[in-house]
């Protein structure tokens, strides 16, 4: 989200996809799906942001989070910053210490290190200074992106719901007064 279109095209062209019609490999377009991560132990996080109950996104009261627990983006953030630096070998597999994951160890190695992203300023910055590249900031960005990827129209849909509710409320008030005006002559004769 919020990338310039030419940058989205450039990112997509770094990958190759199979054409559905011909079955041949071609460079990807922005409309194609991201390729799956084939690294050993890497979980598929494409729907993890929506799979967990709890507070989702910038709008909401947080009551659902109190009742249902931590939500998907919050869980992803906690998982990414929860690495302890410990590791152990179990049944021929290396497990990495994570304070958030049940059991304390996870098969996925630490993906973020805090210095692997350079934040750039595009166009007129208007006094904007990019954030410092820390593990916490990168984890926030990854969690926000995965939530957006799972539900790209979430904010627009919530805004449309609020707008439609307000329109229905105004319509109900107008219908009430119209009904009162139409039947006033009949009710007054009794």
PDB file of C-alpha atoms in Angstrom:
ATOM      1  CA  UNK A   1       0.000   0.000   0.000  1.00  0.00           C
ATOM      2  CA  UNK A   2       1.022   3.565  -0.717  1.00  0.00           C
ATOM      3  CA  UNK A   3       3.864   2.573  -3.095  1.00  0.00           C
ATOM      4  CA  UNK A   4       4.100   4.476  -6.357  1.00  0.00           C
ATOM      5  CA  UNK A   5       2.811   2.403  -9.270  1.00  0.00           C
ATOM      6  CA  UNK A   6       6.190   2.239 -11.025  1.00  0.00           C
ATOM      7  CA  UNK A   7       7.794   0.873  -7.840  1.00  0.00           C
ATOM      8  CA  UNK A   8       5.080  -1.791  -7.509  1.00  0.00           C
ATOM      9  CA  UNK A   9       5.743  -2.791 -11.122  1.00  0.00           C
ATOM     10  CA  UNK A  10       9.497  -2.966 -10.442  1.00  0.00           C
ATOM     11  CA  UNK A  11       8.992  -5.167  -7.375  1.00  0.00           C
ATOM     12  CA  UNK A  12       6.680  -7.523  -9.288  1.00  0.00           C
ATOM     13  CA  UNK A  13       9.144  -7.826 -12.181  1.00  0.00           C
ATOM     14  CA  UNK A  14      11.759  -9.275  -9.820  1.00  0.00           C
ATOM     15  CA  UNK A  15       9.773 -12.532  -9.723  1.00  0.00           C
ATOM     16  CA  UNK A  16       8.656 -15.092 -12.277  1.00  0.00           C
ATOM     17  CA  UNK A  17       5.138 -16.531 -12.378  1.00  0.00           C
ATOM     18  CA  UNK A  18       3.465 -19.304 -14.304  1.00  0.00           C
ATOM     19  CA  UNK A  19       0.971 -18.039 -16.866  1.00  0.00           C
ATOM     20  CA  UNK A  20      -2.431 -19.671 -16.263  1.00  0.00           C
ATOM     21  CA  UNK A  21      -3.334 -19.782 -19.960  1.00  0.00           C
ATOM     22  CA  UNK A  22      -0.105 -21.033 -21.530  1.00  0.00           C
ATOM     23  CA  UNK A  23       1.592 -22.677 -18.539  1.00  0.00           C
ATOM     24  CA  UNK A  24       4.885 -20.935 -19.397  1.00  0.00           C
ATOM     25  CA  UNK A  25       6.967 -18.867 -16.990  1.00  0.00           C
ATOM     26  CA  UNK A  26       6.851 -15.074 -17.374  1.00  0.00           C
ATOM     27  CA  UNK A  27       7.766 -12.007 -15.322  1.00  0.00           C
ATOM     28  CA  UNK A  28       5.118 -11.173 -12.756  1.00  0.00           C
ATOM     29  CA  UNK A  29       2.715  -8.255 -12.941  1.00  0.00           C
ATOM     30  CA  UNK A  30       1.338  -6.271  -9.968  1.00  0.00           C
ATOM     31  CA  UNK A  31      -1.946  -8.219 -10.231  1.00  0.00           C
ATOM     32  CA  UNK A  32      -0.226 -11.594  -9.642  1.00  0.00           C
ATOM     33  CA  UNK A  33       0.006 -13.195  -6.193  1.00  0.00           C
ATOM     34  CA  UNK A  34       3.231 -13.049  -4.231  1.00  0.00           C
ATOM     35  CA  UNK A  35       5.292 -16.233  -4.617  1.00  0.00           C
ATOM     36  CA  UNK A  36       5.234 -18.637  -1.670  1.00  0.00           C
ATOM     37  CA  UNK A  37       8.174 -18.627   0.735  1.00  0.00           C
ATOM     38  CA  UNK A  38       9.907 -21.977   0.283  1.00  0.00           C
ATOM     39  CA  UNK A  39      12.424 -21.527   3.089  1.00  0.00           C
ATOM     40  CA  UNK A  40      12.598 -24.392   5.554  1.00  0.00           C
ATOM     41  CA  UNK A  41      10.439 -23.709   8.613  1.00  0.00           C
ATOM     42  CA  UNK A  42       8.862 -20.506   7.281  1.00  0.00           C
ATOM     43  CA  UNK A  43       5.119 -20.491   8.026  1.00  0.00           C
ATOM     44  CA  UNK A  44       2.535 -19.210   5.572  1.00  0.00           C
ATOM     45  CA  UNK A  45       1.501 -15.904   7.141  1.00  0.00           C
ATOM     46  CA  UNK A  46      -0.748 -14.784   4.288  1.00  0.00           C
ATOM     47  CA  UNK A  47      -3.939 -15.102   6.351  1.00  0.00           C
ATOM     48  CA  UNK A  48      -2.507 -15.147   9.873  1.00  0.00           C
ATOM     49  CA  UNK A  49      -3.542 -11.535  10.388  1.00  0.00           C
ATOM     50  CA  UNK A  50      -7.227 -12.448   9.960  1.00  0.00           C
ATOM     51  CA  UNK A  51      -7.082 -15.956  11.425  1.00  0.00           C
ATOM     52  CA  UNK A  52      -6.732 -14.842  15.041  1.00  0.00           C
ATOM     53  CA  UNK A  53      -9.508 -13.159  16.994  1.00  0.00           C
ATOM     54  CA  UNK A  54      -8.999  -9.848  18.738  1.00  0.00           C
ATOM     55  CA  UNK A  55      -8.508  -6.208  17.875  1.00  0.00           C
ATOM     56  CA  UNK A  56      -8.030  -5.577  14.137  1.00  0.00           C
ATOM     57  CA  UNK A  57      -6.662  -2.383  12.742  1.00  0.00           C
ATOM     58  CA  UNK A  58      -6.930   1.275  13.563  1.00  0.00           C
ATOM     59  CA  UNK A  59     -10.691   1.432  14.187  1.00  0.00           C
ATOM     60  CA  UNK A  60     -12.458  -0.295  17.056  1.00  0.00           C
ATOM     61  CA  UNK A  61     -13.005  -0.007  20.769  1.00  0.00           C
ATOM     62  CA  UNK A  62     -10.657  -2.779  21.884  1.00  0.00           C
ATOM     63  CA  UNK A  63     -13.440  -4.609  23.734  1.00  0.00           C
ATOM     64  CA  UNK A  64     -13.068  -7.574  21.388  1.00  0.00           C
ATOM     65  CA  UNK A  65      -9.374  -7.736  22.288  1.00  0.00           C
ATOM     66  CA  UNK A  66     -10.243  -7.907  25.993  1.00  0.00           C
ATOM     67  CA  UNK A  67     -12.757 -10.692  25.364  1.00  0.00           C
ATOM     68  CA  UNK A  68     -10.941 -12.720  22.694  1.00  0.00           C
ATOM     69  CA  UNK A  69      -7.264 -11.949  23.300  1.00  0.00           C
ATOM     70  CA  UNK A  70      -4.502 -10.715  21.056  1.00  0.00           C
ATOM     71  CA  UNK A  71      -5.382 -10.231  17.393  1.00  0.00           C
ATOM     72  CA  UNK A  72      -3.539 -11.219  14.238  1.00  0.00           C
ATOM     73  CA  UNK A  73      -1.392  -8.110  13.616  1.00  0.00           C
ATOM     74  CA  UNK A  74      -0.537  -7.853  17.305  1.00  0.00           C
ATOM     75  CA  UNK A  75       0.399 -11.546  17.377  1.00  0.00           C
ATOM     76  CA  UNK A  76       2.620 -11.179  14.283  1.00  0.00           C
ATOM     77  CA  UNK A  77       4.359  -8.168  15.851  1.00  0.00           C
ATOM     78  CA  UNK A  78       4.885  -9.999  19.151  1.00  0.00           C
ATOM     79  CA  UNK A  79       6.173 -13.101  17.354  1.00  0.00           C
ATOM     80  CA  UNK A  80       8.682 -11.102  15.281  1.00  0.00           C
ATOM     81  CA  UNK A  81      10.106  -9.184  18.261  1.00  0.00           C
ATOM     82  CA  UNK A  82       9.931 -12.152  20.666  1.00  0.00           C
ATOM     83  CA  UNK A  83      13.124 -13.948  19.599  1.00  0.00           C
ATOM     84  CA  UNK A  84      15.435 -14.584  22.555  1.00  0.00           C
ATOM     85  CA  UNK A  85      18.625 -15.490  20.664  1.00  0.00           C
ATOM     86  CA  UNK A  86      18.675 -19.034  22.040  1.00  0.00           C
ATOM     87  CA  UNK A  87      18.526 -22.110  19.855  1.00  0.00           C
ATOM     88  CA  UNK A  88      18.511 -25.851  20.369  1.00  0.00           C
ATOM     89  CA  UNK A  89      18.606 -28.941  18.208  1.00  0.00           C
ATOM     90  CA  UNK A  90      15.756 -31.385  18.559  1.00  0.00           C
ATOM     91  CA  UNK A  91      15.218 -34.435  16.342  1.00  0.00           C
ATOM     92  CA  UNK A  92      17.674 -33.113  13.753  1.00  0.00           C
ATOM     93  CA  UNK A  93      15.944 -29.723  13.480  1.00  0.00           C
ATOM     94  CA  UNK A  94      17.212 -26.441  14.877  1.00  0.00           C
ATOM     95  CA  UNK A  95      14.579 -24.629  16.943  1.00  0.00           C
ATOM     96  CA  UNK A  96      14.909 -20.940  17.805  1.00  0.00           C
ATOM     97  CA  UNK A  97      13.881 -19.407  21.121  1.00  0.00           C
ATOM     98  CA  UNK A  98      10.779 -17.223  21.004  1.00  0.00           C
ATOM     99  CA  UNK A  99       9.067 -15.953  24.144  1.00  0.00           C
ATOM    100  CA  UNK A 100       5.662 -15.630  22.417  1.00  0.00           C
ATOM    101  CA  UNK A 101       5.423 -18.998  20.689  1.00  0.00           C
ATOM    102  CA  UNK A 102       3.853 -21.819  22.754  1.00  0.00           C
ATOM    103  CA  UNK A 103       6.609 -24.032  24.122  1.00  0.00           C
ATOM    104  CA  UNK A 104       9.203 -21.284  23.814  1.00  0.00           C
ATOM    105  CA  UNK A 105      10.797 -22.508  20.561  1.00  0.00           C
ATOM    106  CA  UNK A 106       9.841 -22.080  16.912  1.00  0.00           C
ATOM    107  CA  UNK A 107      11.158 -23.658  13.695  1.00  0.00           C
ATOM    108  CA  UNK A 108      11.446 -20.276  11.893  1.00  0.00           C
ATOM    109  CA  UNK A 109      14.708 -18.432  12.398  1.00  0.00           C
ATOM    110  CA  UNK A 110      14.703 -14.743  13.251  1.00  0.00           C
ATOM    111  CA  UNK A 111      13.683 -12.929  10.026  1.00  0.00           C
ATOM    112  CA  UNK A 112      14.271  -9.314  11.142  1.00  0.00           C
ATOM    113  CA  UNK A 113      17.496  -7.842  12.468  1.00  0.00           C
ATOM    114  CA  UNK A 114      16.768  -4.135  12.663  1.00  0.00           C
ATOM    115  CA  UNK A 115      19.276  -2.943  10.090  1.00  0.00           C
ATOM    116  CA  UNK A 116      18.013  -4.696   6.957  1.00  0.00           C
ATOM    117  CA  UNK A 117      15.623  -1.931   5.799  1.00  0.00           C
ATOM    118  CA  UNK A 118      16.386   1.589   4.610  1.00  0.00           C
ATOM    119  CA  UNK A 119      13.413   3.939   4.860  1.00  0.00           C
ATOM    120  CA  UNK A 120      13.280   6.378   1.950  1.00  0.00           C
ATOM    121  CA  UNK A 121      11.423   9.652   1.522  1.00  0.00           C
ATOM    122  CA  UNK A 122       9.488  10.003  -1.750  1.00  0.00           C
ATOM    123  CA  UNK A 123       8.613  13.333  -3.304  1.00  0.00           C
ATOM    124  CA  UNK A 124       8.035  16.382  -1.136  1.00  0.00           C
ATOM    125  CA  UNK A 125       8.651  15.248   2.438  1.00  0.00           C
ATOM    126  CA  UNK A 126       7.122  18.338   4.156  1.00  0.00           C
ATOM    127  CA  UNK A 127       9.365  17.903   7.191  1.00  0.00           C
ATOM    128  CA  UNK A 128       8.885  14.127   7.346  1.00  0.00           C
ATOM    129  CA  UNK A 129      11.803  12.210   8.776  1.00  0.00           C
ATOM    130  CA  UNK A 130      11.801   8.460   8.170  1.00  0.00           C
ATOM    131  CA  UNK A 131      11.712   6.214  11.239  1.00  0.00           C
ATOM    132  CA  UNK A 132      14.819   4.516  12.545  1.00  0.00           C
ATOM    133  CA  UNK A 133      15.195   0.946  11.252  1.00  0.00           C
ATOM    134  CA  UNK A 134      14.708  -1.107  14.421  1.00  0.00           C
ATOM    135  CA  UNK A 135      13.298  -4.585  14.864  1.00  0.00           C
ATOM    136  CA  UNK A 136      10.187  -3.094  16.474  1.00  0.00           C
ATOM    137  CA  UNK A 137       9.571  -0.687  13.576  1.00  0.00           C
ATOM    138  CA  UNK A 138      10.133  -3.397  10.970  1.00  0.00           C
ATOM    139  CA  UNK A 139       7.805  -5.771  12.847  1.00  0.00           C
ATOM    140  CA  UNK A 140       5.093  -3.074  12.913  1.00  0.00           C
ATOM    141  CA  UNK A 141       5.507  -2.594   9.171  1.00  0.00           C
ATOM    142  CA  UNK A 142       5.337  -6.335   8.448  1.00  0.00           C
ATOM    143  CA  UNK A 143       2.247  -6.774  10.646  1.00  0.00           C
ATOM    144  CA  UNK A 144       0.512  -3.791   9.019  1.00  0.00           C
ATOM    145  CA  UNK A 145       1.332  -5.058   5.533  1.00  0.00           C
ATOM    146  CA  UNK A 146       0.064  -8.583   6.285  1.00  0.00           C
ATOM    147  CA  UNK A 147      -3.180  -7.152   7.678  1.00  0.00           C
ATOM    148  CA  UNK A 148      -3.569  -5.024   4.557  1.00  0.00           C
ATOM    149  CA  UNK A 149      -2.772  -8.021   2.313  1.00  0.00           C
ATOM    150  CA  UNK A 150      -5.421 -10.113   4.080  1.00  0.00           C
ATOM    151  CA  UNK A 151      -8.070  -7.376   3.870  1.00  0.00           C
ATOM    152  CA  UNK A 152      -7.066  -4.574   1.450  1.00  0.00           C
ATOM    153  CA  UNK A 153     -10.522  -2.910   1.465  1.00  0.00           C
ATOM    154  CA  UNK A 154     -11.039  -3.017   5.259  1.00  0.00           C
ATOM    155  CA  UNK A 155     -10.832   0.726   5.947  1.00  0.00           C
ATOM    156  CA  UNK A 156     -13.013   1.635   2.956  1.00  0.00           C
ATOM    157  CA  UNK A 157     -15.627  -0.919   4.017  1.00  0.00           C
ATOM    158  CA  UNK A 158     -15.741   0.387   7.596  1.00  0.00           C
ATOM    159  CA  UNK A 159     -16.018   3.973   6.369  1.00  0.00           C
ATOM    160  CA  UNK A 160     -18.843   2.941   4.011  1.00  0.00           C
ATOM    161  CA  UNK A 161     -20.629   1.235   6.915  1.00  0.00           C
ATOM    162  CA  UNK A 162     -20.474   4.360   9.065  1.00  0.00           C
ATOM    163  CA  UNK A 163     -21.617   6.535   6.146  1.00  0.00           C
ATOM    164  CA  UNK A 164     -24.518   4.178   5.351  1.00  0.00           C
ATOM    165  CA  UNK A 165     -25.586   4.066   9.007  1.00  0.00           C
ATOM    166  CA  UNK A 166     -25.688   7.869   9.155  1.00  0.00           C
ATOM    167  CA  UNK A 167     -27.716   8.012   5.930  1.00  0.00           C
ATOM    168  CA  UNK A 168     -30.212   5.462   7.295  1.00  0.00           C
ATOM    169  CA  UNK A 169     -30.552   7.451  10.516  1.00  0.00           C
ATOM    170  CA  UNK A 170     -31.292  10.664   8.585  1.00  0.00           C
ATOM    171  CA  UNK A 171     -33.739   8.776   6.361  1.00  0.00           C
ATOM    172  CA  UNK A 172     -35.536   7.327   9.397  1.00  0.00           C
ATOM    173  CA  UNK A 173     -35.920  10.786  10.951  1.00  0.00           C
ATOM    174  CA  UNK A 174     -37.246  12.221   7.669  1.00  0.00           C
ATOM    175  CA  UNK A 175     -39.700   9.331   7.260  1.00  0.00           C
ATOM    176  CA  UNK A 176     -40.924   9.796  10.821  1.00  0.00           C
ATOM    177  CA  UNK A 177     -41.698  13.492  10.268  1.00  0.00           C
ATOM    178  CA  UNK A 178     -43.204  12.810   6.829  1.00  0.00           C
ATOM    179  CA  UNK A 179     -45.449  10.143   8.337  1.00  0.00           C
ATOM    180  CA  UNK A 180     -46.453  12.526  11.095  1.00  0.00           C
ATOM    181  CA  UNK A 181     -47.277  15.271   8.555  1.00  0.00           C
ATOM    182  CA  UNK A 182     -49.295  12.966   6.265  1.00  0.00           C
ATOM    183  CA  UNK A 183     -51.422  11.471   9.054  1.00  0.00           C
ATOM    184  CA  UNK A 184     -51.814  14.659  11.089  1.00  0.00           C
ATOM    185  CA  UNK A 185     -55.115  15.544   9.409  1.00  0.00           C
ATOM    186  CA  UNK A 186     -56.554  12.053  10.023  1.00  0.00           C
ATOM    187  CA  UNK A 187     -55.433  11.849  13.637  1.00  0.00           C
ATOM    188  CA  UNK A 188     -56.704  15.338  14.417  1.00  0.00           C
ATOM    189  CA  UNK A 189     -60.356  14.473  13.455  1.00  0.00           C
ATOM    190  CA  UNK A 190     -60.851  11.835  16.114  1.00  0.00           C
TER     191      UNK A 190
END
